[in-house]
Every structure is written in structure tokens, then in C-alpha cells.
JSON list of N, CA, C and O in Angstrom, two decimals:
[
{"chain": "A", "resi": 1, "resn": "MET", "atom": "N", "xyz": [20.19, 14.57, 4.98]},
{"chain": "A", "resi": 1, "resn": "MET", "atom": "CA", "xyz": [21.49, 15.08, 5.34]},
{"chain": "A", "resi": 1, "resn": "MET", "atom": "C", "xyz": [21.53, 15.42, 6.83]},
{"chain": "A", "resi": 1, "resn": "MET", "atom": "O", "xyz": [20.60, 15.99, 7.37]},
{"chain": "A", "resi": 2, "resn": "ARG", "atom": "N", "xyz": [22.60, 15.07, 7.49]},
{"chain": "A", "resi": 2, "resn": "ARG", "atom": "CA", "xyz": [22.73, 15.29, 8.92]},
{"chain": "A", "resi": 2, "resn": "ARG", "atom": "C", "xyz": [23.33, 16.67, 9.19]},
{"chain": "A", "resi": 2, "resn": "ARG", "atom": "O", "xyz": [24.27, 17.09, 8.54]},
{"chain": "A", "resi": 3, "resn": "ARG", "atom": "N", "xyz": [22.79, 17.35, 10.17]},
{"chain": "A", "resi": 3, "resn": "ARG", "atom": "CA", "xyz": [23.30, 18.68, 10.55]},
{"chain": "A", "resi": 3, "resn": "ARG", "atom": "C", "xyz": [24.60, 18.52, 11.34]},
{"chain": "A", "resi": 3, "resn": "ARG", "atom": "O", "xyz": [24.70, 17.66, 12.20]},
{"chain": "A", "resi": 4, "resn": "ALA", "atom": "N", "xyz": [25.56, 19.36, 11.06]},
{"chain": "A", "resi": 4, "resn": "ALA", "atom": "CA", "xyz": [26.84, 19.30, 11.76]},
{"chain": "A", "resi": 4, "resn": "ALA", "atom": "C", "xyz": [26.74, 19.93, 13.14]},
{"chain": "A", "resi": 4, "resn": "ALA", "atom": "O", "xyz": [27.39, 19.49, 14.08]},
{"chain": "A", "resi": 5, "resn": "ILE", "atom": "N", "xyz": [25.92, 20.97, 13.27]},
{"chain": "A", "resi": 5, "resn": "ILE", "atom": "CA", "xyz": [25.77, 21.67, 14.55]},
{"chain": "A", "resi": 5, "resn": "ILE", "atom": "C", "xyz": [24.28, 21.79, 14.86]},
{"chain": "A", "resi": 5, "resn": "ILE", "atom": "O", "xyz": [23.50, 22.25, 14.02]},
{"chain": "A", "resi": 6, "resn": "ALA", "atom": "N", "xyz": [23.92, 21.43, 16.07]},
{"chain": "A", "resi": 6, "resn": "ALA", "atom": "CA", "xyz": [22.52, 21.51, 16.48]},
{"chain": "A", "resi": 6, "resn": "ALA", "atom": "C", "xyz": [22.09, 22.97, 16.61]},
{"chain": "A", "resi": 6, "resn": "ALA", "atom": "O", "xyz": [22.90, 23.85, 16.86]},
{"chain": "A", "resi": 7, "resn": "ARG", "atom": "N", "xyz": [20.81, 23.20, 16.45]},
{"chain": "A", "resi": 7, "resn": "ARG", "atom": "CA", "xyz": [20.27, 24.57, 16.55]},
{"chain": "A", "resi": 7, "resn": "ARG", "atom": "C", "xyz": [20.50, 25.20, 17.91]},
{"chain": "A", "resi": 7, "resn": "ARG", "atom": "O", "xyz": [20.63, 26.41, 18.02]},
{"chain": "A", "resi": 8, "resn": "ASP", "atom": "N", "xyz": [20.51, 24.40, 18.96]},
{"chain": "A", "resi": 8, "resn": "ASP", "atom": "CA", "xyz": [20.68, 24.94, 20.30]},
{"chain": "A", "resi": 8, "resn": "ASP", "atom": "C", "xyz": [22.14, 24.86, 20.77]},
{"chain": "A", "resi": 8, "resn": "ASP", "atom": "O", "xyz": [22.43, 24.99, 21.95]},
{"chain": "A", "resi": 9, "resn": "SER", "atom": "N", "xyz": [23.04, 24.73, 19.85]},
{"chain": "A", "resi": 9, "resn": "SER", "atom": "CA", "xyz": [24.46, 24.66, 20.18]},
{"chain": "A", "resi": 9, "resn": "SER", "atom": "C", "xyz": [24.98, 25.99, 20.70]},
{"chain": "A", "resi": 9, "resn": "SER", "atom": "O", "xyz": [24.54, 27.06, 20.29]},
{"chain": "A", "resi": 10, "resn": "ILE", "atom": "N", "xyz": [25.93, 25.94, 21.58]},
{"chain": "A", "resi": 10, "resn": "ILE", "atom": "CA", "xyz": [26.58, 27.16, 22.10]},
{"chain": "A", "resi": 10, "resn": "ILE", "atom": "C", "xyz": [27.26, 27.92, 20.97]},
{"chain": "A", "resi": 10, "resn": "ILE", "atom": "O", "xyz": [27.32, 29.14, 20.97]},
{"chain": "A", "resi": 11, "resn": "LEU", "atom": "N", "xyz": [27.73, 27.21, 19.96]},
{"chain": "A", "resi": 11, "resn": "LEU", "atom": "CA", "xyz": [28.38, 27.87, 18.82]},
{"chain": "A", "resi": 11, "resn": "LEU", "atom": "C", "xyz": [27.37, 28.68, 18.03]},
{"chain": "A", "resi": 11, "resn": "LEU", "atom": "O", "xyz": [27.66, 29.81, 17.62]},
{"chain": "A", "resi": 12, "resn": "VAL", "atom": "N", "xyz": [26.20, 28.13, 17.81]},
{"chain": "A", "resi": 12, "resn": "VAL", "atom": "CA", "xyz": [25.16, 28.87, 17.09]},
{"chain": "A", "resi": 12, "resn": "VAL", "atom": "C", "xyz": [24.77, 30.10, 17.89]},
{"chain": "A", "resi": 12, "resn": "VAL", "atom": "O", "xyz": [24.66, 31.20, 17.34]},
{"chain": "A", "resi": 13, "resn": "TRP", "atom": "N", "xyz": [24.57, 29.95, 19.19]},
{"chain": "A", "resi": 13, "resn": "TRP", "atom": "CA", "xyz": [24.23, 31.09, 20.04]},
{"chain": "A", "resi": 13, "resn": "TRP", "atom": "C", "xyz": [25.30, 32.17, 19.97]},
{"chain": "A", "resi": 13, "resn": "TRP", "atom": "O", "xyz": [24.99, 33.36, 19.85]},
{"chain": "A", "resi": 14, "resn": "HIS", "atom": "N", "xyz": [26.55, 31.77, 20.04]},
{"chain": "A", "resi": 14, "resn": "HIS", "atom": "CA", "xyz": [27.64, 32.75, 20.02]},
{"chain": "A", "resi": 14, "resn": "HIS", "atom": "C", "xyz": [27.61, 33.59, 18.74]},
{"chain": "A", "resi": 14, "resn": "HIS", "atom": "O", "xyz": [27.68, 34.81, 18.80]},
{"chain": "A", "resi": 15, "resn": "PHE", "atom": "N", "xyz": [27.50, 32.94, 17.61]},
{"chain": "A", "resi": 15, "resn": "PHE", "atom": "CA", "xyz": [27.53, 33.69, 16.36]},
{"chain": "A", "resi": 15, "resn": "PHE", "atom": "C", "xyz": [26.27, 34.52, 16.14]},
{"chain": "A", "resi": 15, "resn": "PHE", "atom": "O", "xyz": [26.34, 35.60, 15.56]},
{"chain": "A", "resi": 16, "resn": "LYS", "atom": "N", "xyz": [25.14, 34.06, 16.63]},
{"chain": "A", "resi": 16, "resn": "LYS", "atom": "CA", "xyz": [23.92, 34.85, 16.52]},
{"chain": "A", "resi": 16, "resn": "LYS", "atom": "C", "xyz": [23.95, 36.07, 17.43]},
{"chain": "A", "resi": 16, "resn": "LYS", "atom": "O", "xyz": [23.39, 37.12, 17.10]},
{"chain": "A", "resi": 17, "resn": "SER", "atom": "N", "xyz": [24.56, 35.95, 18.59]},
{"chain": "A", "resi": 17, "resn": "SER", "atom": "CA", "xyz": [24.57, 37.04, 19.56]},
{"chain": "A", "resi": 17, "resn": "SER", "atom": "C", "xyz": [25.79, 37.95, 19.42]},
{"chain": "A", "resi": 17, "resn": "SER", "atom": "O", "xyz": [25.88, 38.97, 20.09]},
{"chain": "A", "resi": 18, "resn": "PHE", "atom": "N", "xyz": [26.71, 37.63, 18.54]},
{"chain": "A", "resi": 18, "resn": "PHE", "atom": "CA", "xyz": [27.95, 38.40, 18.40]},
{"chain": "A", "resi": 18, "resn": "PHE", "atom": "C", "xyz": [27.70, 39.88, 18.10]},
{"chain": "A", "resi": 18, "resn": "PHE", "atom": "O", "xyz": [28.33, 40.73, 18.74]},
{"chain": "A", "resi": 19, "resn": "PRO", "atom": "N", "xyz": [26.82, 40.23, 17.18]},
{"chain": "A", "resi": 19, "resn": "PRO", "atom": "CA", "xyz": [26.59, 41.67, 16.93]},
{"chain": "A", "resi": 19, "resn": "PRO", "atom": "C", "xyz": [26.12, 42.43, 18.17]},
{"chain": "A", "resi": 19, "resn": "PRO", "atom": "O", "xyz": [26.56, 43.56, 18.42]},
{"chain": "A", "resi": 20, "resn": "ARG", "atom": "N", "xyz": [25.26, 41.81, 18.99]},
{"chain": "A", "resi": 20, "resn": "ARG", "atom": "CA", "xyz": [24.81, 42.45, 20.23]},
{"chain": "A", "resi": 20, "resn": "ARG", "atom": "C", "xyz": [25.97, 42.64, 21.19]},
{"chain": "A", "resi": 20, "resn": "ARG", "atom": "O", "xyz": [26.11, 43.69, 21.83]},
{"chain": "A", "resi": 21, "resn": "LYS", "atom": "N", "xyz": [26.82, 41.61, 21.30]},
{"chain": "A", "resi": 21, "resn": "LYS", "atom": "CA", "xyz": [27.96, 41.71, 22.21]},
{"chain": "A", "resi": 21, "resn": "LYS", "atom": "C", "xyz": [28.94, 42.78, 21.74]},
{"chain": "A", "resi": 21, "resn": "LYS", "atom": "O", "xyz": [29.45, 43.55, 22.55]},
{"chain": "A", "resi": 22, "resn": "ARG", "atom": "N", "xyz": [29.19, 42.83, 20.45]},
{"chain": "A", "resi": 22, "resn": "ARG", "atom": "CA", "xyz": [30.10, 43.84, 19.90]},
{"chain": "A", "resi": 22, "resn": "ARG", "atom": "C", "xyz": [29.56, 45.25, 20.17]},
{"chain": "A", "resi": 22, "resn": "ARG", "atom": "O", "xyz": [30.29, 46.14, 20.57]},
{"chain": "A", "resi": 23, "resn": "ALA", "atom": "N", "xyz": [28.25, 45.46, 19.98]},
{"chain": "A", "resi": 23, "resn": "ALA", "atom": "CA", "xyz": [27.64, 46.77, 20.23]},
{"chain": "A", "resi": 23, "resn": "ALA", "atom": "C", "xyz": [27.73, 47.13, 21.70]},
{"chain": "A", "resi": 23, "resn": "ALA", "atom": "O", "xyz": [27.99, 48.29, 22.05]},
{"chain": "A", "resi": 24, "resn": "ARG", "atom": "N", "xyz": [27.54, 46.16, 22.57]},
{"chain": "A", "resi": 24, "resn": "ARG", "atom": "CA", "xyz": [27.61, 46.43, 24.02]},
{"chain": "A", "resi": 24, "resn": "ARG", "atom": "C", "xyz": [29.02, 46.84, 24.42]},
{"chain": "A", "resi": 24, "resn": "ARG", "atom": "O", "xyz": [29.20, 47.79, 25.20]},
{"chain": "A", "resi": 25, "resn": "ILE", "atom": "N", "xyz": [30.01, 46.17, 23.90]},
{"chain": "A", "resi": 25, "resn": "ILE", "atom": "CA", "xyz": [31.39, 46.53, 24.19]},
{"chain": "A", "resi": 25, "resn": "ILE", "atom": "C", "xyz": [31.69, 47.94, 23.69]},
{"chain": "A", "resi": 25, "resn": "ILE", "atom": "O", "xyz": [32.32, 48.74, 24.38]},
{"chain": "A", "resi": 26, "resn": "GLN", "atom": "N", "xyz": [31.20, 48.27, 22.50]},
{"chain": "A", "resi": 26, "resn": "GLN", "atom": "CA", "xyz": [31.44, 49.61, 21.95]},
{"chain": "A", "resi": 26, "resn": "GLN", "atom": "C", "xyz": [30.77, 50.67, 22.81]},
{"chain": "A", "resi": 26, "resn": "GLN", "atom": "O", "xyz": [31.34, 51.74, 23.03]},
{"chain": "A", "resi": 27, "resn": "ARG", "atom": "N", "xyz": [29.57, 50.40, 23.32]},
{"chain": "A", "resi": 27, "resn": "ARG", "atom": "CA", "xyz": [28.90, 51.36, 24.22]},
{"chain": "A", "resi": 27, "resn": "ARG", "atom": "C", "xyz": [29.71, 51.57, 25.49]},
{"chain": "A", "resi": 27, "resn": "ARG", "atom": "O", "xyz": [29.83, 52.70, 25.98]},
{"chain": "A", "resi": 28, "resn": "LEU", "atom": "N", "xyz": [30.28, 50.50, 26.03]},
{"chain": "A", "resi": 28, "resn": "LEU", "atom": "CA", "xyz": [31.12, 50.64, 27.22]},
{"chain": "A", "resi": 28, "resn": "LEU", "atom": "C", "xyz": [32.33, 51.53, 26.93]},
{"chain": "A", "resi": 28, "resn": "LEU", "atom": "O", "xyz": [32.65, 52.42, 27.72]},
{"chain": "A", "resi": 29, "resn": "ILE", "atom": "N", "xyz": [32.96, 51.31, 25.80]},
{"chain": "A", "resi": 29, "resn": "ILE", "atom": "CA", "xyz": [34.11, 52.13, 25.41]},
{"chain": "A", "resi": 29, "resn": "ILE", "atom": "C", "xyz": [33.69, 53.58, 25.24]},
{"chain": "A", "resi": 29, "resn": "ILE", "atom": "O", "xyz": [34.36, 54.50, 25.73]},
{"chain": "A", "resi": 30, "resn": "ASP", "atom": "N", "xyz": [32.56, 53.81, 24.57]},
{"chain": "A", "resi": 30, "resn": "ASP", "atom": "CA", "xyz": [32.06, 55.18, 24.36]},
{"chain": "A", "resi": 30, "resn": "ASP", "atom": "C", "xyz": [31.74, 55.88, 25.68]},
{"chain": "A", "resi": 30, "resn": "ASP", "atom": "O", "xyz": [31.86, 57.10, 25.77]},
{"chain": "A", "resi": 31, "resn": "ASP", "atom": "N", "xyz": [31.34, 55.10, 26.69]},
{"chain": "A", "resi": 31, "resn": "ASP", "atom": "CA", "xyz": [31.03, 55.67, 28.01]},
{"chain": "A", "resi": 31, "resn": "ASP", "atom": "C", "xyz": [32.27, 55.86, 28.87]},
{"chain": "A", "resi": 31, "resn": "ASP", "atom": "O", "xyz": [32.16, 56.28, 30.02]},
{"chain": "A", "resi": 32, "resn": "GLY", "atom": "N", "xyz": [33.42, 55.54, 28.34]},
{"chain": "A", "resi": 32, "resn": "GLY", "atom": "CA", "xyz": [34.66, 55.76, 29.07]},
{"chain": "A", "resi": 32, "resn": "GLY", "atom": "C", "xyz": [35.09, 54.62, 29.97]},
{"chain": "A", "resi": 32, "resn": "GLY", "atom": "O", "xyz": [36.03, 54.77, 30.76]},
{"chain": "A", "resi": 33, "resn": "VAL", "atom": "N", "xyz": [34.43, 53.48, 29.87]},
{"chain": "A", "resi": 33, "resn": "VAL", "atom": "CA", "xyz": [34.81, 52.32, 30.67]},
{"chain": "A", "resi": 33, "resn": "VAL", "atom": "C", "xyz": [36.06, 51.70, 30.06]},
{"chain": "A", "resi": 33, "resn": "VAL", "atom": "O", "xyz": [36.10, 51.45, 28.85]},
{"chain": "A", "resi": 34, "resn": "PRO", "atom": "N", "xyz": [37.11, 51.49, 30.86]},
{"chain": "A", "resi": 34, "resn": "PRO", "atom": "CA", "xyz": [38.30, 50.87, 30.29]},
{"chain": "A", "resi": 34, "resn": "PRO", "atom": "C", "xyz": [38.03, 49.41, 29.89]},
{"chain": "A", "resi": 34, "resn": "PRO", "atom": "O", "xyz": [37.58, 48.61, 30.71]},
{"chain": "A", "resi": 35, "resn": "VAL", "atom": "N", "xyz": [38.27, 49.12, 28.64]},
{"chain": "A", "resi": 35, "resn": "VAL", "atom": "CA", "xyz": [38.00, 47.79, 28.10]},
{"chain": "A", "resi": 35, "resn": "VAL", "atom": "C", "xyz": [39.26, 47.31, 27.38]},
{"chain": "A", "resi": 35, "resn": "VAL", "atom": "O", "xyz": [39.83, 48.04, 26.57]},
{"chain": "A", "resi": 36, "resn": "LEU", "atom": "N", "xyz": [39.70, 46.12, 27.69]},
{"chain": "A", "resi": 36, "resn": "LEU", "atom": "CA", "xyz": [40.82, 45.51, 26.97]},
{"chain": "A", "resi": 36, "resn": "LEU", "atom": "C", "xyz": [40.25, 44.64, 25.88]},
{"chain": "A", "resi": 36, "resn": "LEU", "atom": "O", "xyz": [39.46, 43.73, 26.15]},
{"chain": "A", "resi": 37, "resn": "ARG", "atom": "N", "xyz": [40.64, 44.90, 24.64]},
{"chain": "A", "resi": 37, "resn": "ARG", "atom": "CA", "xyz": [40.17, 44.11, 23.50]},
{"chain": "A", "resi": 37, "resn": "ARG", "atom": "C", "xyz": [41.36, 43.44, 22.86]},
{"chain": "A", "resi": 37, "resn": "ARG", "atom": "O", "xyz": [42.30, 44.10, 22.43]},
{"chain": "A", "resi": 38, "resn": "PHE", "atom": "N", "xyz": [41.32, 42.13, 22.81]},
{"chain": "A", "resi": 38, "resn": "PHE", "atom": "CA", "xyz": [42.39, 41.34, 22.20]},
{"chain": "A", "resi": 38, "resn": "PHE", "atom": "C", "xyz": [41.84, 40.70, 20.93]},
{"chain": "A", "resi": 38, "resn": "PHE", "atom": "O", "xyz": [40.92, 39.90, 20.99]},
{"chain": "A", "resi": 39, "resn": "THR", "atom": "N", "xyz": [42.40, 41.08, 19.80]},
{"chain": "A", "resi": 39, "resn": "THR", "atom": "CA", "xyz": [41.90, 40.56, 18.53]},
{"chain": "A", "resi": 39, "resn": "THR", "atom": "C", "xyz": [42.71, 39.37, 18.05]},
{"chain": "A", "resi": 39, "resn": "THR", "atom": "O", "xyz": [42.28, 38.66, 17.14]},
{"chain": "A", "resi": 40, "resn": "ARG", "atom": "N", "xyz": [43.87, 39.17, 18.65]},
{"chain": "A", "resi": 40, "resn": "ARG", "atom": "CA", "xyz": [44.72, 38.03, 18.27]},
{"chain": "A", "resi": 40, "resn": "ARG", "atom": "C", "xyz": [45.23, 37.36, 19.54]},
{"chain": "A", "resi": 40, "resn": "ARG", "atom": "O", "xyz": [45.54, 38.05, 20.52]},
{"chain": "A", "resi": 41, "resn": "PRO", "atom": "N", "xyz": [45.35, 36.06, 19.54]},
{"chain": "A", "resi": 41, "resn": "PRO", "atom": "CA", "xyz": [45.85, 35.36, 20.73]},
{"chain": "A", "resi": 41, "resn": "PRO", "atom": "C", "xyz": [47.22, 35.87, 21.18]},
{"chain": "A", "resi": 41, "resn": "PRO", "atom": "O", "xyz": [47.48, 35.98, 22.37]},
{"chain": "A", "resi": 42, "resn": "ARG", "atom": "N", "xyz": [48.08, 36.21, 20.25]},
{"chain": "A", "resi": 42, "resn": "ARG", "atom": "CA", "xyz": [49.41, 36.67, 20.66]},
{"chain": "A", "resi": 42, "resn": "ARG", "atom": "C", "xyz": [49.35, 38.01, 21.39]},
{"chain": "A", "resi": 42, "resn": "ARG", "atom": "O", "xyz": [50.18, 38.28, 22.25]},
{"chain": "A", "resi": 43, "resn": "ASP", "atom": "N", "xyz": [48.33, 38.84, 21.10]},
{"chain": "A", "resi": 43, "resn": "ASP", "atom": "CA", "xyz": [48.16, 40.08, 21.84]},
{"chain": "A", "resi": 43, "resn": "ASP", "atom": "C", "xyz": [47.80, 39.80, 23.29]},
{"chain": "A", "resi": 43, "resn": "ASP", "atom": "O", "xyz": [48.31, 40.44, 24.21]},
{"chain": "A", "resi": 44, "resn": "LEU", "atom": "N", "xyz": [46.93, 38.83, 23.49]},
{"chain": "A", "resi": 44, "resn": "LEU", "atom": "CA", "xyz": [46.56, 38.43, 24.85]},
{"chain": "A", "resi": 44, "resn": "LEU", "atom": "C", "xyz": [47.77, 37.85, 25.57]},
{"chain": "A", "resi": 44, "resn": "LEU", "atom": "O", "xyz": [48.04, 38.19, 26.73]},
{"chain": "A", "resi": 45, "resn": "ASP", "atom": "N", "xyz": [48.52, 36.99, 24.89]},
{"chain": "A", "resi": 45, "resn": "ASP", "atom": "CA", "xyz": [49.71, 36.39, 25.50]},
{"chain": "A", "resi": 45, "resn": "ASP", "atom": "C", "xyz": [50.71, 37.46, 25.91]},
{"chain": "A", "resi": 45, "resn": "ASP", "atom": "O", "xyz": [51.29, 37.41, 27.00]},
{"chain": "A", "resi": 46, "resn": "ARG", "atom": "N", "xyz": [50.92, 38.46, 25.06]},
{"chain": "A", "resi": 46, "resn": "ARG", "atom": "CA", "xyz": [51.86, 39.55, 25.36]},
{"chain": "A", "resi": 46, "resn": "ARG", "atom": "C", "xyz": [51.39, 40.33, 26.58]},
{"chain": "A", "resi": 46, "resn": "ARG", "atom": "O", "xyz": [52.17, 40.65, 27.48]},
{"chain": "A", "resi": 47, "resn": "TRP", "atom": "N", "xyz": [50.09, 40.62, 26.66]},
{"chain": "A", "resi": 47, "resn": "TRP", "atom": "CA", "xyz": [49.54, 41.37, 27.78]},
{"chain": "A", "resi": 47, "resn": "TRP", "atom": "C", "xyz": [49.69, 40.56, 29.08]},
{"chain": "A", "resi": 47, "resn": "TRP", "atom": "O", "xyz": [50.09, 41.09, 30.11]},
{"chain": "A", "resi": 48, "resn": "LEU", "atom": "N", "xyz": [49.39, 39.25, 29.02]},
{"chain": "A", "resi": 48, "resn": "LEU", "atom": "CA", "xyz": [49.52, 38.40, 30.19]},
{"chain": "A", "resi": 48, "resn": "LEU", "atom": "C", "xyz": [50.97, 38.35, 30.69]},
{"chain": "A", "resi": 48, "resn": "LEU", "atom": "O", "xyz": [51.21, 38.40, 31.90]},
{"chain": "A", "resi": 49, "resn": "ARG", "atom": "N", "xyz": [51.91, 38.27, 29.79]},
{"chain": "A", "resi": 49, "resn": "ARG", "atom": "CA", "xyz": [53.34, 38.28, 30.19]},
{"chain": "A", "resi": 49, "resn": "ARG", "atom": "C", "xyz": [53.69, 39.60, 30.88]},
{"chain": "A", "resi": 49, "resn": "ARG", "atom": "O", "xyz": [54.43, 39.61, 31.86]},
{"chain": "A", "resi": 50, "resn": "SER", "atom": "N", "xyz": [53.15, 40.71, 30.38]},
{"chain": "A", "resi": 50, "resn": "SER", "atom": "CA", "xyz": [53.45, 42.00, 31.00]},
{"chain": "A", "resi": 50, "resn": "SER", "atom": "C", "xyz": [52.86, 42.10, 32.40]},
{"chain": "A", "resi": 50, "resn": "SER", "atom": "O", "xyz": [53.44, 42.70, 33.29]},
{"chain": "A", "resi": 51, "resn": "VAL", "atom": "N", "xyz": [51.69, 41.49, 32.61]},
{"chain": "A", "resi": 51, "resn": "VAL", "atom": "CA", "xyz": [51.06, 41.50, 33.93]},
{"chain": "A", "resi": 51, "resn": "VAL", "atom": "C", "xyz": [51.86, 40.61, 34.88]},
{"chain": "A", "resi": 51, "resn": "VAL", "atom": "O", "xyz": [52.07, 40.97, 36.04]},
{"chain": "A", "resi": 52, "resn": "GLU", "atom": "N", "xyz": [52.29, 39.46, 34.39]},
{"chain": "A", "resi": 52, "resn": "GLU", "atom": "CA", "xyz": [53.07, 38.55, 35.24]},
{"chain": "A", "resi": 52, "resn": "GLU", "atom": "C", "xyz": [54.39, 39.19, 35.65]},
{"chain": "A", "resi": 52, "resn": "GLU", "atom": "O", "xyz": [54.87, 38.97, 36.75]},
{"chain": "A", "resi": 53, "resn": "ALA", "atom": "N", "xyz": [54.97, 40.00, 34.76]},
{"chain": "A", "resi": 53, "resn": "ALA", "atom": "CA", "xyz": [56.26, 40.63, 35.05]},
{"chain": "A", "resi": 53, "resn": "ALA", "atom": "C", "xyz": [56.13, 41.78, 36.03]},
{"chain": "A", "resi": 53, "resn": "ALA", "atom": "O", "xyz": [57.12, 42.17, 36.66]},
{"chain": "A", "resi": 54, "resn": "ALA", "atom": "N", "xyz": [54.94, 42.32, 36.16]},
{"chain": "A", "resi": 54, "resn": "ALA", "atom": "CA", "xyz": [54.75, 43.50, 37.04]},
{"chain": "A", "resi": 54, "resn": "ALA", "atom": "C", "xyz": [54.69, 43.12, 38.50]},
{"chain": "A", "resi": 54, "resn": "ALA", "atom": "O", "xyz": [54.59, 42.06, 38.93]}
]
């Protein structure tokens, strides 16, 4: 059977490192660093429109 994604794929790296990245972002927030978190593309689009309008 052929593998769909290689072991050294950027996608594999992303999903393996996601918990570390999430924890790092949470530490930044806990330390009071302003962090913008967009969980949906439309939230990012809305924020970008507000910046363009300013």
C-alpha cells in the first residue's frame, strides 16, 4: 500500500508540533502578550477589513 503523505511532509510536522505551538501561544497570553487568535477564516477576514478601514 502506498502512503498518501510522506513522513517528512510539512503536514505531518504541523500536526505533530501543534500541541507545542498551542501551549506556546497560551503561555504568551498568560504573560500578557497581546495575541490575535483567529479560529475561523471569516474572523480573520472581518479583522482585516477593520484594519483596512482604519
